[in-house]
mmCIF file of C-alpha atoms and ligand atoms in Angstrom:
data_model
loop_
_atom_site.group_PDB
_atom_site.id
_atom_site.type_symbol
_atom_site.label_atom_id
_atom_site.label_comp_id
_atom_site.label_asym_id
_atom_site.label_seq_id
_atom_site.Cartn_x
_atom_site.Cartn_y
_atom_site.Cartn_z
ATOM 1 C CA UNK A 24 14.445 94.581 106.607
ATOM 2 C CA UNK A 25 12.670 98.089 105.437
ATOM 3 C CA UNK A 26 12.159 99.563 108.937
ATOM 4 C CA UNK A 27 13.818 97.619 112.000
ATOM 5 C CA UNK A 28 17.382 97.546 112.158
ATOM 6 C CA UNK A 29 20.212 96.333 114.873
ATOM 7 C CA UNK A 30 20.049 95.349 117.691
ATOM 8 C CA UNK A 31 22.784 98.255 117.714
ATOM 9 C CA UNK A 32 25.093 98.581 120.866
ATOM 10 C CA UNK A 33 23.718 101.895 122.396
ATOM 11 C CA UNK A 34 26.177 103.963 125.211
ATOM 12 C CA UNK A 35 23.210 105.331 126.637
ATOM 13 C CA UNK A 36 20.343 102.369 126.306
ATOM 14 C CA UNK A 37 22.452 98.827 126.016
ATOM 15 C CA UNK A 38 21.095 96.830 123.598
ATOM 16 C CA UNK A 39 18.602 98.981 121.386
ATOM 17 C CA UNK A 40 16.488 97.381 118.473
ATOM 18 C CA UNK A 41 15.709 100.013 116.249
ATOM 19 C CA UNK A 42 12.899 100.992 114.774
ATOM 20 C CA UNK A 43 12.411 103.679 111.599
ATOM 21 C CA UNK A 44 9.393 105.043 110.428
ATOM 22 C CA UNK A 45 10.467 107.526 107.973
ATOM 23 C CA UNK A 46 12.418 107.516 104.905
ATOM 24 C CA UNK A 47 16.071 108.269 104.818
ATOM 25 C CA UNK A 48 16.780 111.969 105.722
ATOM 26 C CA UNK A 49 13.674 113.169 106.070
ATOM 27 C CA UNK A 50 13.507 116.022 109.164
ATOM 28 C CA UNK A 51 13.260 119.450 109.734
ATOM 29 C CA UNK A 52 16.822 120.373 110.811
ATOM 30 C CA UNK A 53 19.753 119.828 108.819
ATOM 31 C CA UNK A 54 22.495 119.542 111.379
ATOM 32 C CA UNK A 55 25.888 120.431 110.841
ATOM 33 C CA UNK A 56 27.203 117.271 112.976
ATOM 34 C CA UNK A 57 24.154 115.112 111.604
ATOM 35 C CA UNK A 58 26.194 111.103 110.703
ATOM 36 C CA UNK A 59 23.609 110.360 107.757
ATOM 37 C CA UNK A 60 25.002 113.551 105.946
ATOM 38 C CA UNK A 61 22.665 116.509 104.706
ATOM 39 C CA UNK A 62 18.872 116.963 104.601
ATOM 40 C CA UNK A 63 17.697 115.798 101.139
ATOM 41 C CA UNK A 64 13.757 115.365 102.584
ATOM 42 C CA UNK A 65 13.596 118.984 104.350
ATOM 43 C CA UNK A 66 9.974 119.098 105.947
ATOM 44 C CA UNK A 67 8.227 120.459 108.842
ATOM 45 C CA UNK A 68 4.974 118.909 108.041
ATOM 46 C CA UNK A 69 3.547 115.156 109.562
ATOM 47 C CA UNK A 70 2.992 112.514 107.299
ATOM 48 C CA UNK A 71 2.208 108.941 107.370
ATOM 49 C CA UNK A 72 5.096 107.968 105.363
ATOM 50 C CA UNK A 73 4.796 104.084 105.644
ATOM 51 C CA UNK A 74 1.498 102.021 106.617
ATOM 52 C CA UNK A 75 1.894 101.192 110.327
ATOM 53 C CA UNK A 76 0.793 97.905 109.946
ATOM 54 C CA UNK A 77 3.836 97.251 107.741
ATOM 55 C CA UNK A 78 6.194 98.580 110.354
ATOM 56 C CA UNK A 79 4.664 96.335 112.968
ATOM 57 C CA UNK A 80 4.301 93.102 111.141
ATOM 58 C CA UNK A 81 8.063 93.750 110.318
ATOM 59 C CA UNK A 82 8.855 94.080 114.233
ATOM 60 C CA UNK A 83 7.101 91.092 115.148
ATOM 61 C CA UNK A 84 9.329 89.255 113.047
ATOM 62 C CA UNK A 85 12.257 90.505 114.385
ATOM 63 C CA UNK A 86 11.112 90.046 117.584
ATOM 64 C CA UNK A 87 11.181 86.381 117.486
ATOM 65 C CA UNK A 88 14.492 86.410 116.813
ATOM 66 C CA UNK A 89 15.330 88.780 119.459
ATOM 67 C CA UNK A 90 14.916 88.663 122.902
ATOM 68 C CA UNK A 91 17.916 89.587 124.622
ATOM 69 C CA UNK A 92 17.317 93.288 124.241
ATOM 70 C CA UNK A 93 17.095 96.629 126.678
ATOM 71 C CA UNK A 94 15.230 98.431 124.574
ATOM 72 C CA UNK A 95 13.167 99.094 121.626
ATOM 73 C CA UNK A 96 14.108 102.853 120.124
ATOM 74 C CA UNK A 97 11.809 104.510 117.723
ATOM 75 C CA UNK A 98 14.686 106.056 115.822
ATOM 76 C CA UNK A 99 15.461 106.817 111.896
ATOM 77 C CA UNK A 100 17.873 108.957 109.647
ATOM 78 C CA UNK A 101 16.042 111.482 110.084
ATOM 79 C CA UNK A 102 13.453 112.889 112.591
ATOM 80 C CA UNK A 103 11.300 110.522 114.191
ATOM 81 C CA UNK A 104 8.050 112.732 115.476
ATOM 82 C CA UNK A 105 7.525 113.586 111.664
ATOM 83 C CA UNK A 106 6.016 110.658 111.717
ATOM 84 C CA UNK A 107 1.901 110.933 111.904
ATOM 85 C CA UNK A 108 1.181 107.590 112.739
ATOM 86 C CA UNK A 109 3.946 107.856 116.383
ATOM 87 C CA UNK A 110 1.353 107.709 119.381
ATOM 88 C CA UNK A 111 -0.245 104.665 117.096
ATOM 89 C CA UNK A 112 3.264 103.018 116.621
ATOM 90 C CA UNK A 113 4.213 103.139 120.006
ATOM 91 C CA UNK A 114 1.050 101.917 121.688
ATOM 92 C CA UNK A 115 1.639 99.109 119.411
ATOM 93 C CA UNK A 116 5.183 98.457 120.222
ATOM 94 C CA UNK A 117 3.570 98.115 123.539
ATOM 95 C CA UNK A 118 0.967 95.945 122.952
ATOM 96 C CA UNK A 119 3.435 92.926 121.402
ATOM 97 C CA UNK A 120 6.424 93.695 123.217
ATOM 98 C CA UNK A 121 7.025 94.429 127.347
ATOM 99 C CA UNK A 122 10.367 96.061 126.255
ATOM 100 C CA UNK A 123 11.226 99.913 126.961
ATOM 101 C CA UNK A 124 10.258 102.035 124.012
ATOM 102 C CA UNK A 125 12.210 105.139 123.071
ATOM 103 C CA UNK A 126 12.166 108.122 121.376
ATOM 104 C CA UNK A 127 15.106 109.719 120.048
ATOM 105 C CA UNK A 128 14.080 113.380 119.046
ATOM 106 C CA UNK A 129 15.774 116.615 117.843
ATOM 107 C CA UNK A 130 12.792 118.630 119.775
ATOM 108 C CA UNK A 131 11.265 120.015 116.793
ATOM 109 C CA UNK A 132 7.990 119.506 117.142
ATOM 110 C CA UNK A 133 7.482 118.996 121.039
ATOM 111 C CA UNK A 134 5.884 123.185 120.516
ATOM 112 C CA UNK A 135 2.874 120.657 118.820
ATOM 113 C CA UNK A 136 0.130 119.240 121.736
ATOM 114 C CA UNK A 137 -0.315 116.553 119.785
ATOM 115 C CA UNK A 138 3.250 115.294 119.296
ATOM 116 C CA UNK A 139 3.744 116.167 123.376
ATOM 117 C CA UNK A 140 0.620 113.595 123.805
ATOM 118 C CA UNK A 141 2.149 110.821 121.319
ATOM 119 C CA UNK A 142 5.941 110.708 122.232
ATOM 120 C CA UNK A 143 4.577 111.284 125.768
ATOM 121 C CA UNK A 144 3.606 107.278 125.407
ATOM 122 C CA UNK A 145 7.015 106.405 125.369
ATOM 123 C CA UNK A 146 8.843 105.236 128.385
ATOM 124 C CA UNK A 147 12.386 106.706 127.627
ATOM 125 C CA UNK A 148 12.285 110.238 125.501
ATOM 126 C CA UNK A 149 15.439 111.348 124.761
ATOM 127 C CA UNK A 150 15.630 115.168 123.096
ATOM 128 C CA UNK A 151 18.529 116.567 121.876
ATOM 129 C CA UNK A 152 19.100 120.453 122.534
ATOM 130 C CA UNK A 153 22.268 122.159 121.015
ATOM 131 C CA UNK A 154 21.282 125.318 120.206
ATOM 132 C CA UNK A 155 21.259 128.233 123.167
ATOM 133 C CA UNK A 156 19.554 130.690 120.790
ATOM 134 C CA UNK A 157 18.207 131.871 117.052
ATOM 135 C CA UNK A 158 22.001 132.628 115.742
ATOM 136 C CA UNK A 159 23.418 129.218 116.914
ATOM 137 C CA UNK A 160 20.487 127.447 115.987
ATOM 138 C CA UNK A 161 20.426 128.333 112.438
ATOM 139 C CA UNK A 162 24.374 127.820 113.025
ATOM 140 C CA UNK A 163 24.129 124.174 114.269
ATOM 141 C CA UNK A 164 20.979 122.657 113.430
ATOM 142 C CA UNK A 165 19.931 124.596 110.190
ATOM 143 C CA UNK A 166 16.044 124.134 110.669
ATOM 144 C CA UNK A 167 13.132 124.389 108.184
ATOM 145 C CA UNK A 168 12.281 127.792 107.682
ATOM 146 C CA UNK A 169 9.175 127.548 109.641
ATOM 147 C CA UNK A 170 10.955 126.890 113.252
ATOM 148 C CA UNK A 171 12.052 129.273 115.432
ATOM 149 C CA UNK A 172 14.447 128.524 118.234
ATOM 150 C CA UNK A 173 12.049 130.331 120.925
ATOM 151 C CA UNK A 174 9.498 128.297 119.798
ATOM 152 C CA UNK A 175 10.648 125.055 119.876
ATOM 153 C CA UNK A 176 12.639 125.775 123.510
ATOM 154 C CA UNK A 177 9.493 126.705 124.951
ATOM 155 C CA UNK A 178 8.088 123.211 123.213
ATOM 156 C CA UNK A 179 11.000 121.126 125.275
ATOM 157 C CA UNK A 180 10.481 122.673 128.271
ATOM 158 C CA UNK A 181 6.878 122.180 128.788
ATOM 159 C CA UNK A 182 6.986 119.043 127.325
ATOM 160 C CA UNK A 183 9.626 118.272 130.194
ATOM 161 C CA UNK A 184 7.424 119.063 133.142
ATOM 162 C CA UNK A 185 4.399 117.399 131.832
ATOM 163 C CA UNK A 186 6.271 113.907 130.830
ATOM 164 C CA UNK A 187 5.655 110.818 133.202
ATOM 165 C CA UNK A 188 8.737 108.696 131.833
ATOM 166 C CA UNK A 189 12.331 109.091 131.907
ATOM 167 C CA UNK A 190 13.564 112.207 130.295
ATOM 168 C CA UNK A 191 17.627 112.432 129.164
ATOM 169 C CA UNK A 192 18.639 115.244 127.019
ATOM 170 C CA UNK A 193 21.999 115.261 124.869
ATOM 171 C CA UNK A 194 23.567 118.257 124.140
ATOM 172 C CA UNK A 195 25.848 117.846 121.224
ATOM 173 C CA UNK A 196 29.314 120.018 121.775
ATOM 174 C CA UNK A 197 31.538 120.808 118.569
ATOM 175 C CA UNK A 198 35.143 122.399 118.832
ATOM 176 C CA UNK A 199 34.846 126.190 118.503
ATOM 177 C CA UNK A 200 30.789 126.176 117.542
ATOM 178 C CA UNK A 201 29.730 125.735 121.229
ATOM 179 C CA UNK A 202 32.080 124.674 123.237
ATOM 180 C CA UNK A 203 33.441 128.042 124.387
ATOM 181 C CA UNK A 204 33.092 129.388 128.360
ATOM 182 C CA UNK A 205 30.258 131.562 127.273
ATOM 183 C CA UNK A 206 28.190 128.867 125.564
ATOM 184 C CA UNK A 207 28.427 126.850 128.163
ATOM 185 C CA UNK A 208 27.112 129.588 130.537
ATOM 186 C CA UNK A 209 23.940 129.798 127.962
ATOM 187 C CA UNK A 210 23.288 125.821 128.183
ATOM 188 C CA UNK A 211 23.978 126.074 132.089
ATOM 189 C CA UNK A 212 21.093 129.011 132.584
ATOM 190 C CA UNK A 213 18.846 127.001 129.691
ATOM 191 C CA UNK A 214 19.388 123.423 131.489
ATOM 192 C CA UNK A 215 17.451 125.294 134.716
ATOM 193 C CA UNK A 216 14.455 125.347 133.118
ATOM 194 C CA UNK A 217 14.257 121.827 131.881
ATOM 195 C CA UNK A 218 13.186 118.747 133.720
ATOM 196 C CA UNK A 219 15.032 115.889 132.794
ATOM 197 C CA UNK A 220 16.699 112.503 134.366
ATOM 198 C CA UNK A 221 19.663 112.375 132.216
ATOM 199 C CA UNK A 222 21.883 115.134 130.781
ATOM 200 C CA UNK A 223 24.714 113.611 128.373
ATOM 201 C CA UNK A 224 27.011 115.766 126.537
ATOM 202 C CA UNK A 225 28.538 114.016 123.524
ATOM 203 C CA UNK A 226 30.804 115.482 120.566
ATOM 204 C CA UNK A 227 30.794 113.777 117.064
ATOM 205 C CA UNK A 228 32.382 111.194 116.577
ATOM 206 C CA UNK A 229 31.246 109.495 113.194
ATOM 207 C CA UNK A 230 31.416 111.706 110.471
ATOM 208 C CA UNK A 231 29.583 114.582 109.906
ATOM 209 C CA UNK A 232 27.423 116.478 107.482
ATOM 210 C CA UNK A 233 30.677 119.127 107.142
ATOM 211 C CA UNK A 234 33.762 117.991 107.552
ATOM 212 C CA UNK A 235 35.328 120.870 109.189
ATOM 213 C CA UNK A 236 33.144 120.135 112.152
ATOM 214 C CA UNK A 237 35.578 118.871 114.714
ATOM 215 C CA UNK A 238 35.235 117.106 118.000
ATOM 216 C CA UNK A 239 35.783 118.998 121.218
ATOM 217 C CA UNK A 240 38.901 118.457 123.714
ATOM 218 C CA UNK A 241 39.059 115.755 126.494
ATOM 219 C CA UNK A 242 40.137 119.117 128.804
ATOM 220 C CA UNK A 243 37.153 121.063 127.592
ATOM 221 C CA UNK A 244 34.732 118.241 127.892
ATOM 222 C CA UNK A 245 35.367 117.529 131.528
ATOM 223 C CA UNK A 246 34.951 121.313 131.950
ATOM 224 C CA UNK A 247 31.335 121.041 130.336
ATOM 225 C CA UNK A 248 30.467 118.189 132.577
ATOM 226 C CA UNK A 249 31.707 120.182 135.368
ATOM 227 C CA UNK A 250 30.042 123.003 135.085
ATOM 228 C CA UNK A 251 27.001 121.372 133.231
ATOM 229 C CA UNK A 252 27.101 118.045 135.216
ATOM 230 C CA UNK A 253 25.814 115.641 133.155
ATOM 231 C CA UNK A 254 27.670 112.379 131.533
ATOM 232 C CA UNK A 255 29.738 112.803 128.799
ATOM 233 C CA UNK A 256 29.174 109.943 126.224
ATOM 234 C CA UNK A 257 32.725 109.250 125.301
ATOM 235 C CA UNK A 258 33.046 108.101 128.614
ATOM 236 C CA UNK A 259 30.119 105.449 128.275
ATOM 237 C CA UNK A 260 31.104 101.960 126.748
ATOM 238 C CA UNK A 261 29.080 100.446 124.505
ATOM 239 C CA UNK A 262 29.107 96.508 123.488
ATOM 240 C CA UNK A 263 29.138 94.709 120.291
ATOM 241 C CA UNK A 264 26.875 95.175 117.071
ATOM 242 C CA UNK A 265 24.890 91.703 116.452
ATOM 243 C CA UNK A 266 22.336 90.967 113.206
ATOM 244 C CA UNK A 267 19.891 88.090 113.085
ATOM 245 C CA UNK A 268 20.858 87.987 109.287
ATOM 246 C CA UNK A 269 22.981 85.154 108.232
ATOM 247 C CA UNK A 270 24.747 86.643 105.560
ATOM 248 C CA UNK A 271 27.874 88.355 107.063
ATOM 249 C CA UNK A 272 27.547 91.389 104.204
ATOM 250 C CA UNK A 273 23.659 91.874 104.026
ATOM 251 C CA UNK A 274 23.711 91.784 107.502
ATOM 252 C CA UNK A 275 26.550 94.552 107.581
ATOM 253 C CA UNK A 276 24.559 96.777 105.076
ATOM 254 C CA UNK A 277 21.566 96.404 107.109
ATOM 255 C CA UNK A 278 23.695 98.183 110.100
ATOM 256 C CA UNK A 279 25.190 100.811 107.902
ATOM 257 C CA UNK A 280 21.999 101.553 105.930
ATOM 258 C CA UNK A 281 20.997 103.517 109.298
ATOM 259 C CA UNK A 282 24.387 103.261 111.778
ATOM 260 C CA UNK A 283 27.324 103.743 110.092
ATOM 261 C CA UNK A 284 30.353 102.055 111.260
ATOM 262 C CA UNK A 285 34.010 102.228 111.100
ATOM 263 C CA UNK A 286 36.258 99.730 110.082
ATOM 264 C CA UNK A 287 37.336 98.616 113.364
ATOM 265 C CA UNK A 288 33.152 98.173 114.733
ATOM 266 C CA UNK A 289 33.085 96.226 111.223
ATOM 267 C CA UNK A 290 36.048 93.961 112.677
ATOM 268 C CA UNK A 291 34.657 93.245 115.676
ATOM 269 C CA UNK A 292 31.189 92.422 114.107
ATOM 270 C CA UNK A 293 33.219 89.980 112.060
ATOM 271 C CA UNK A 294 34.961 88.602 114.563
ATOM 272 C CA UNK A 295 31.736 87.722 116.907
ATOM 273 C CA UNK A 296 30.148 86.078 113.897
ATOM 274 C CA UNK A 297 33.823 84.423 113.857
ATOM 275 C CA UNK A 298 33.934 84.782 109.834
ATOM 276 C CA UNK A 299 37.225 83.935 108.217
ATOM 277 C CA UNK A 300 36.986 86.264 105.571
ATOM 278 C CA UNK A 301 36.916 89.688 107.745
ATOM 279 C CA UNK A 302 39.749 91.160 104.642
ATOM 280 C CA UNK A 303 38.293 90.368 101.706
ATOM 281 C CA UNK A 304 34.295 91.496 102.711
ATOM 282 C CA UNK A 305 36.091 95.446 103.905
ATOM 283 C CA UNK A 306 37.354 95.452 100.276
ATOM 284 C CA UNK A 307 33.985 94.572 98.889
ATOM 285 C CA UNK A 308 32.343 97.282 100.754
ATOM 286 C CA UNK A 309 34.905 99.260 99.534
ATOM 287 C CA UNK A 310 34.161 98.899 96.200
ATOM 288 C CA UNK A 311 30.463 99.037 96.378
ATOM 289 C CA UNK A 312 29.353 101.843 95.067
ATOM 290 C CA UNK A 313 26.355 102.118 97.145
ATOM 291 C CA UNK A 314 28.890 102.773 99.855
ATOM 292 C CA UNK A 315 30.106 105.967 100.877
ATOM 293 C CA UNK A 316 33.527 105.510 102.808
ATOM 294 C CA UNK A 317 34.593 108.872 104.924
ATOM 295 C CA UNK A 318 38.185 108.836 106.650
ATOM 296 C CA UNK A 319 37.855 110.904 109.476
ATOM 297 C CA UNK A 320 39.648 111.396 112.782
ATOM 298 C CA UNK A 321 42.266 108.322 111.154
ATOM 299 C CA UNK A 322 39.214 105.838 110.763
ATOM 300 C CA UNK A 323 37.562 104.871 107.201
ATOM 301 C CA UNK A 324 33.734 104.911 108.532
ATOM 302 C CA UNK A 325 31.469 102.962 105.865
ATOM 303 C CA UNK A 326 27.808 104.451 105.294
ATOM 304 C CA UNK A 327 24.875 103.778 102.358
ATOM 305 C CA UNK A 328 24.855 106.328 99.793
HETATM 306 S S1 LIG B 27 21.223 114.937 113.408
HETATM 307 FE FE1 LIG B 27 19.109 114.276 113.585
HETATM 308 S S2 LIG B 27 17.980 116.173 113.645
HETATM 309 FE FE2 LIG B 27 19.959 116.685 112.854
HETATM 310 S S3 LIG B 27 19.743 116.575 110.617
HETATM 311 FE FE3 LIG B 27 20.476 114.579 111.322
HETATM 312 S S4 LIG B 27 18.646 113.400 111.573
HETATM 313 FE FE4 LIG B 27 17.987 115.531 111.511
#
């Protein structure tokens, strides 16, 4: 599969079918916390990067296979509304499927009309906002040179009041970046100004572009949702991952191509297929050398290179 991927266990949308338009790394922010590791494909400008037609052809496929699903999320390793073609994809996702569709954005580009009027098809946005101003957003999200944080606030918040669907933001909170009293204080006077349905504050916890980012406190994230409100993520279960492909490896390199997982979500993918061989395929992935394998926080995580 070039472009759909999962279903993936989602905390915040259940079972989510993904769907990736752009090539690997491709965005306009390099983030500091970001799990597919740094921007190789730095951009800021739209492009049709695969023929839609492709993309939905692919889908439909998958489709057939799939039914038990919450959602479909327009998602990718990079930054979704850099994709020209994204009003077209999503009416399309419409027209053969009656699932939700989602957008997972970094907020870029919601400054654009047009990309307010395309992701605005979606039933489910879901922007991320970390940054409370230019210093922390060159900090955190390290954006093409073009962007400017005023810019692209001013894009989330009017694309916030003019949205019909269901709007949750994610702030992402990193130990001693933006977790402090006074950051906080920033988000709580920025949050006032946005409309949204959901706020959910996560912290990273796959591993990151830079390895001395570090996940915040349990203490100082029920602090943030107190004086944020909000959900933090942590707190949200999420189920099992599942693949339509019948080979127990190609179907976990499909995951990790765009989700990586640690050893113990690799288990318990194992175990649901009920293979017998759960050992010997984690030392194959091991040794692949496609596969990058990061120990962090006491768990090997497995990614694609
Ligand atoms: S976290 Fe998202 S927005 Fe940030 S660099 Fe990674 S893909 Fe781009």
């Amino acid at each position: 599969m070039k472009y759909v991927y999962g279903p993936i266990p989602s905390r915040r949308l259940g079972k989510s079918l993904g769907v990736s338009p752009i090539p690997k790394k491709a965005c306009n922010f390099s983030c500091v916390y970001c799990q597919v590791g740094r921007t190789d494909m730095m951009m800021n400008s739209r492009r049709t990067f695969f023929p839609l037609e492709e993309i939905i052809n692919e889908l439909e496929q998958v489709l057939k296979l799939n039914e038990n699903l919450d959602v479909i999320s327009v998602v990718g390793e990079g930054e979704p509304t850099l994709y020209l073609q994204l009003g077209k994809l999503i009416d399309e996702i419409h027209r053969i499927s009656d699932k939700p569709v989602a957008v997972i954005t970094n907020s870029a580009l919601l400054y654009d009309p047009q990309v307010q009027t395309e992701i605005g098809k979606a039933d489910i946005v879901l922007p991320t906002l970390d940054a409370y101003d230019e210093a922390s957003f060159r900090k955190i999200n390290r954006p093409h040179g073009s962007l400017e944080f005023k810019k692209v606030l001013e894009g989330l918040i009017e694309f916030s009041h003019s949205f019909q669907g269901e709007l949750w933001l994610e702030i992402m909170l990193m130990k001693d970046i933006n977790d402090d009293l006074s950051s906080l204080e920033k988000y709580q006077e920025i949050l006032k100004k946005i409309k949204y349905n959901r706020l959910y504050l996560n912290t990273p916890v796959r591993p990151p572009a830079e390895l001395n980012i570090n996940v915040v406190s349990e203490e100082r994230m029920n602090e943030a949702v107190k004086l944020l409100g909000g959900t933090s993520i942590s707190s949200l279960s999420s189920g099992c991952f599942f693949s339509e492909i019948k080979d127990d490896y190609e179907a976990i390199l499909s995951i990790i191509k765009r989700h990586p997982m640690n050893q113990h979500e690799i288990e318990g993918f194992l175990k649901s297929r009920k293979t017998q061989n759960i050992d010997s395929i984690i030392q194959e992935l091991k040794n692949d050398e496609s596969i990058e394998t990061v120990n962090y926080k006491g768990f090997i995580t497995f990614r694609v290179k």
